[in-house]
PDB file of C-alpha atoms in Angstrom:
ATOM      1  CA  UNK A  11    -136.430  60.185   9.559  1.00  0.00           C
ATOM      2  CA  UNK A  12    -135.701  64.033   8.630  1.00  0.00           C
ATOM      3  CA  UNK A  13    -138.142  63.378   5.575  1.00  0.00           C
ATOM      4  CA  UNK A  14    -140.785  62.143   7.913  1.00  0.00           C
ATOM      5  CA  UNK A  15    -140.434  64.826  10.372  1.00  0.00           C
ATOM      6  CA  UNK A  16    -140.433  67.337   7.327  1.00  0.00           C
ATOM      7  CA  UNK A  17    -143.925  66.218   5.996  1.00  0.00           C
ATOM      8  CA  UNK A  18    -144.931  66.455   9.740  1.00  0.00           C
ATOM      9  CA  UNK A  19    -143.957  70.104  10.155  1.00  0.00           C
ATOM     10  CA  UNK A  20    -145.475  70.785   6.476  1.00  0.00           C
ATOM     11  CA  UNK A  21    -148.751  69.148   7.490  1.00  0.00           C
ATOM     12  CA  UNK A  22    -149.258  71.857  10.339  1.00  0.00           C
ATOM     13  CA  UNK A  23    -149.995  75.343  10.288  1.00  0.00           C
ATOM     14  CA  UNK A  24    -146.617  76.891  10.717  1.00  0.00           C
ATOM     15  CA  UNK A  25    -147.729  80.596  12.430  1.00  0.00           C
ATOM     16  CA  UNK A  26    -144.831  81.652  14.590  1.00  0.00           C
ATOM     17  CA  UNK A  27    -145.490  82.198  18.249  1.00  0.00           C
ATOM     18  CA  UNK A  28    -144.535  84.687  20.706  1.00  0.00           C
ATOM     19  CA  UNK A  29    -141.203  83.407  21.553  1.00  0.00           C
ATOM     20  CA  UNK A  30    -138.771  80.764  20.285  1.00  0.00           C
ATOM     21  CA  UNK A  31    -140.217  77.515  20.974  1.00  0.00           C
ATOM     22  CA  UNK A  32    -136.279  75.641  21.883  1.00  0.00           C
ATOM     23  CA  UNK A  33    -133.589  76.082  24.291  1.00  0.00           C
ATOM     24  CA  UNK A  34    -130.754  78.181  22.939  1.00  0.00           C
ATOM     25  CA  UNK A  35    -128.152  74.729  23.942  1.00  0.00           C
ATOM     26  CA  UNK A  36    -130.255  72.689  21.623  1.00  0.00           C
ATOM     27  CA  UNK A  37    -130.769  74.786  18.678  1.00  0.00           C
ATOM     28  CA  UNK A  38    -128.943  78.338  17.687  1.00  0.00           C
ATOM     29  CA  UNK A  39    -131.956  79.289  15.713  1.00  0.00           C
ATOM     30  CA  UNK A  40    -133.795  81.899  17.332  1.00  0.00           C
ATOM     31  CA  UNK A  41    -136.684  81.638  14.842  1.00  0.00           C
ATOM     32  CA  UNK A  42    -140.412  81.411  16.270  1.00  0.00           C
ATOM     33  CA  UNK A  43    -141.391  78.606  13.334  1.00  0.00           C
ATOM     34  CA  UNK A  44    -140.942  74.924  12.706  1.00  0.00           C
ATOM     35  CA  UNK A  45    -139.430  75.218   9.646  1.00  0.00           C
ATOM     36  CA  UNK A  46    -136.589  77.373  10.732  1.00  0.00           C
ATOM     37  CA  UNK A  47    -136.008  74.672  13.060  1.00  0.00           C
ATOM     38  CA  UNK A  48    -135.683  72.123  10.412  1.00  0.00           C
ATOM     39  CA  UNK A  49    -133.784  74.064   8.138  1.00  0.00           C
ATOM     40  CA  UNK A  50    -130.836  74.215  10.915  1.00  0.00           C
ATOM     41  CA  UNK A  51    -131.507  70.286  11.465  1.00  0.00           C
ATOM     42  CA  UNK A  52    -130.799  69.597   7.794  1.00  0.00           C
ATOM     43  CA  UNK A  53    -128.043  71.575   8.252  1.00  0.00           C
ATOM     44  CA  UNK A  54    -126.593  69.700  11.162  1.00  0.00           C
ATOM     45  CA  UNK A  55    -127.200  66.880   9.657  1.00  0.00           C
ATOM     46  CA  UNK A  56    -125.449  67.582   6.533  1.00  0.00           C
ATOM     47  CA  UNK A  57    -122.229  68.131   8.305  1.00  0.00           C
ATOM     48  CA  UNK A  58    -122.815  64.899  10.296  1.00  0.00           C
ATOM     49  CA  UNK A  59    -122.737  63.008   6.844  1.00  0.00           C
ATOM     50  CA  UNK A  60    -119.848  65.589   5.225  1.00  0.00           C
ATOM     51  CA  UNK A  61    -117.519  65.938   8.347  1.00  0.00           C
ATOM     52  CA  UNK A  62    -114.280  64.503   8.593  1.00  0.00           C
ATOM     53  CA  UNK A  63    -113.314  65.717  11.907  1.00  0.00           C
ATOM     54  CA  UNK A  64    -112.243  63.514  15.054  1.00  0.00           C
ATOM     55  CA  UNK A  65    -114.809  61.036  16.154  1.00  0.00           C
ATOM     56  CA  UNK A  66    -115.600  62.992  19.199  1.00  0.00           C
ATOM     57  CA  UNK A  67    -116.992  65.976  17.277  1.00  0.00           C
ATOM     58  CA  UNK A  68    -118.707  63.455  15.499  1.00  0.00           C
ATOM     59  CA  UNK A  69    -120.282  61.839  18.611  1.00  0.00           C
ATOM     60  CA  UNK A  70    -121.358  65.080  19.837  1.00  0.00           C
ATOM     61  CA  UNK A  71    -122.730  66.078  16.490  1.00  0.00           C
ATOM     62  CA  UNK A  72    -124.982  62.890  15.747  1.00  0.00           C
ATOM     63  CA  UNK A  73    -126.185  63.069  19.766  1.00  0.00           C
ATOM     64  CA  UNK A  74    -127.053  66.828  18.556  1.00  0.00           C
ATOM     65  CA  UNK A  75    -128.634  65.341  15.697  1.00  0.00           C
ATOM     66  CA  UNK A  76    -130.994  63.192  17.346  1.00  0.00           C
ATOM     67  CA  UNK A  77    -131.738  65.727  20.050  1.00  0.00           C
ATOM     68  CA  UNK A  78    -133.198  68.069  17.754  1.00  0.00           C
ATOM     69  CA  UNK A  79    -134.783  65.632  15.882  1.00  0.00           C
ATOM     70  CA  UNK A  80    -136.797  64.261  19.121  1.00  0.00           C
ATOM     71  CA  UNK A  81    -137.300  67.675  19.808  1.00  0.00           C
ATOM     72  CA  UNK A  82    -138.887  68.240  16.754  1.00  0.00           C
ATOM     73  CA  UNK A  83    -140.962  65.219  16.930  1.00  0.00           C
ATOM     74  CA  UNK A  84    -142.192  66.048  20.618  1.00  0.00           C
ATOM     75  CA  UNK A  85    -142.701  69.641  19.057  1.00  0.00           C
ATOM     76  CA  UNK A  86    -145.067  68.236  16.135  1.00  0.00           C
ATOM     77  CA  UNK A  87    -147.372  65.921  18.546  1.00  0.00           C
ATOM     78  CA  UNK A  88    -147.716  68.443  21.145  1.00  0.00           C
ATOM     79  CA  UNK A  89    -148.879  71.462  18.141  1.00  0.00           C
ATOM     80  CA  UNK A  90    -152.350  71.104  18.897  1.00  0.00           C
ATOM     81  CA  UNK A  91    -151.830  71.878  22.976  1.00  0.00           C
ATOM     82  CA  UNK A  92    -150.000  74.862  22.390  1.00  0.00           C
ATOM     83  CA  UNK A  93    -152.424  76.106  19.257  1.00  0.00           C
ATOM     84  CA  UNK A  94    -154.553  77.786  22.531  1.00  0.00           C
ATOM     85  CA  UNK A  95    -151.640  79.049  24.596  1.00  0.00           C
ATOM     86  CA  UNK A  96    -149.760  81.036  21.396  1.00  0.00           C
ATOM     87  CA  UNK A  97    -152.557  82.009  19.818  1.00  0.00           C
ATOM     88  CA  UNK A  98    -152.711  86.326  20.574  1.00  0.00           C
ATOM     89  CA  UNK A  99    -155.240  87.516  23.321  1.00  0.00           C
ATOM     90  CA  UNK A 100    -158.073  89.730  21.909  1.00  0.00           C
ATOM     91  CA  UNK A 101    -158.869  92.744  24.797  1.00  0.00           C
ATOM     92  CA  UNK A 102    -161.975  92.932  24.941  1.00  0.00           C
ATOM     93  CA  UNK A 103    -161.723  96.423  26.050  1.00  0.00           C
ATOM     94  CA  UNK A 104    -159.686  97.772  23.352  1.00  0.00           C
ATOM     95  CA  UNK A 105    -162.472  99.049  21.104  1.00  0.00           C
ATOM     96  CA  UNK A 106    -164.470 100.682  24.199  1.00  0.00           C
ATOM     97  CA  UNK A 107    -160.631 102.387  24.072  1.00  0.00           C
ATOM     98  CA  UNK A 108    -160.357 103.296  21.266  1.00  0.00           C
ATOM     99  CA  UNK A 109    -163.980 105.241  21.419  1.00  0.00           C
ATOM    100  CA  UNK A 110    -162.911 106.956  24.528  1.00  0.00           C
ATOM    101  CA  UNK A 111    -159.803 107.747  22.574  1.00  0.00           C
ATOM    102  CA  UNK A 112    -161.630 109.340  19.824  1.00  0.00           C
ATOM    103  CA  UNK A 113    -163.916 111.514  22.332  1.00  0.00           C
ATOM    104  CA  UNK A 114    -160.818 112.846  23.900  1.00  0.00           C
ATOM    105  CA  UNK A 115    -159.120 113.907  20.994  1.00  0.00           C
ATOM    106  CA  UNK A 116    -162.427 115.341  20.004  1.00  0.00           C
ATOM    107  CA  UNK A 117    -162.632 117.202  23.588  1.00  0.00           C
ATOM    108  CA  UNK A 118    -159.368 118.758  23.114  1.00  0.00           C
ATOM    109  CA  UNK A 119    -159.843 119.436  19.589  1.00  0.00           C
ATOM    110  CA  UNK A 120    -163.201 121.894  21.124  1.00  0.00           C
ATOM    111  CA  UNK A 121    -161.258 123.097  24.130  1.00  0.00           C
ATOM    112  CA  UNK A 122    -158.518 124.446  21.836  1.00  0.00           C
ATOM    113  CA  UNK A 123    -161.111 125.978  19.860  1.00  0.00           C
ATOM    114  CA  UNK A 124    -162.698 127.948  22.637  1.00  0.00           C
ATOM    115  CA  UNK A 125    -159.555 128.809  24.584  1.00  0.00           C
ATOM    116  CA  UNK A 126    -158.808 130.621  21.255  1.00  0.00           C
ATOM    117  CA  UNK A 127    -161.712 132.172  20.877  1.00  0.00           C
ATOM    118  CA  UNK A 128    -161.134 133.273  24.854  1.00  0.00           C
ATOM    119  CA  UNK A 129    -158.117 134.843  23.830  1.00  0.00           C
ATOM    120  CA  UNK A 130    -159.570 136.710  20.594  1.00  0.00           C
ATOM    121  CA  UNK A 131    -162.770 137.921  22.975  1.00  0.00           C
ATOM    122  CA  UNK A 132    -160.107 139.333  25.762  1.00  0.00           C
ATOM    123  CA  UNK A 133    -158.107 140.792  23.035  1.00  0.00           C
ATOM    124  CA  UNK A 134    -161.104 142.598  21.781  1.00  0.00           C
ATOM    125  CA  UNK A 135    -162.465 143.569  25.402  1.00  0.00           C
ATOM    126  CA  UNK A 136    -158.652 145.155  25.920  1.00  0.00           C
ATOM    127  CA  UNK A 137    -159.052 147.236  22.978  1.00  0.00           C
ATOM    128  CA  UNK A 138    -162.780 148.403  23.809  1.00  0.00           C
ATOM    129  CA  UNK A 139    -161.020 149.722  27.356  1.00  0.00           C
ATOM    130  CA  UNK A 140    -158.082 151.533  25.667  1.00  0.00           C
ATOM    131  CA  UNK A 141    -160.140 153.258  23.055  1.00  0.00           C
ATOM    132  CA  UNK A 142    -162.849 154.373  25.955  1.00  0.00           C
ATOM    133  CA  UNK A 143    -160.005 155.743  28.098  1.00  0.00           C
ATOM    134  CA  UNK A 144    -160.258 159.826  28.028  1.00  0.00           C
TER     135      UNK A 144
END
């Protein structure tokens, strides 16, 4: 069944999506792709299969198990619905922006330049009414 689901997840495009896709009770992953999601299955499951604790971890572990598994599976049929919804919204404004951007910096970049010469055309005027004092 974990083979299946693997070939399932490898069939799809894997991009990771804004947020993590599970509850934090059903999987501790925090990973925004399938496969991370998978990896801490096979995980779980290889403790199911290696663990020799009391039959009520065990319980709780397989019901885990198959949790994430259906999870998984609900996960992989439902890909194409939320292909739309994760994919990253384009502004349309942003380049107009980024234009306006680049005009400002180019305004302030000319104001600078005159306010300096301002300063250098006072600074000569100043002198000009010092040296004509008697």
């Amino acid at each position: 069944m974990i083979d299946t689901l693997r070939q399932q997840i490898a069939q799809q495009p894997d991009g990771s999506c804004r947020q993590p896709r599970f509850d934090a009770q059903l999987f501790r992953c925090k990973g925004t792709r399938l496969a991370d999601y998978l990896q801490e299955l096979q995980h779980n499951a290889a403790q199911l299969v290696a663990s020799d604790s009391d039959a009520s971890r065990r319980q709780w572990l397989a019901q885990k198990v198959l949790d994430q598994i259906a999870a998984l599976q609900r996960e992989c049929s439902s890909h194409q619905l939320r292909v739309v919804r994760e994919r990253p919204r384009r502004d349309p404004l942003q380049p107009k922006r980024d234009e306006y951007r680049g005009y400002e910096t180019r305004l302030l970049a000319m104001l600078q330049q005159r306010e300096q010469h301002l300063t250098r055309c006072r600074a000569a005027l100043h002198k000009l009414e010092i040296a004509a004092q008697p």
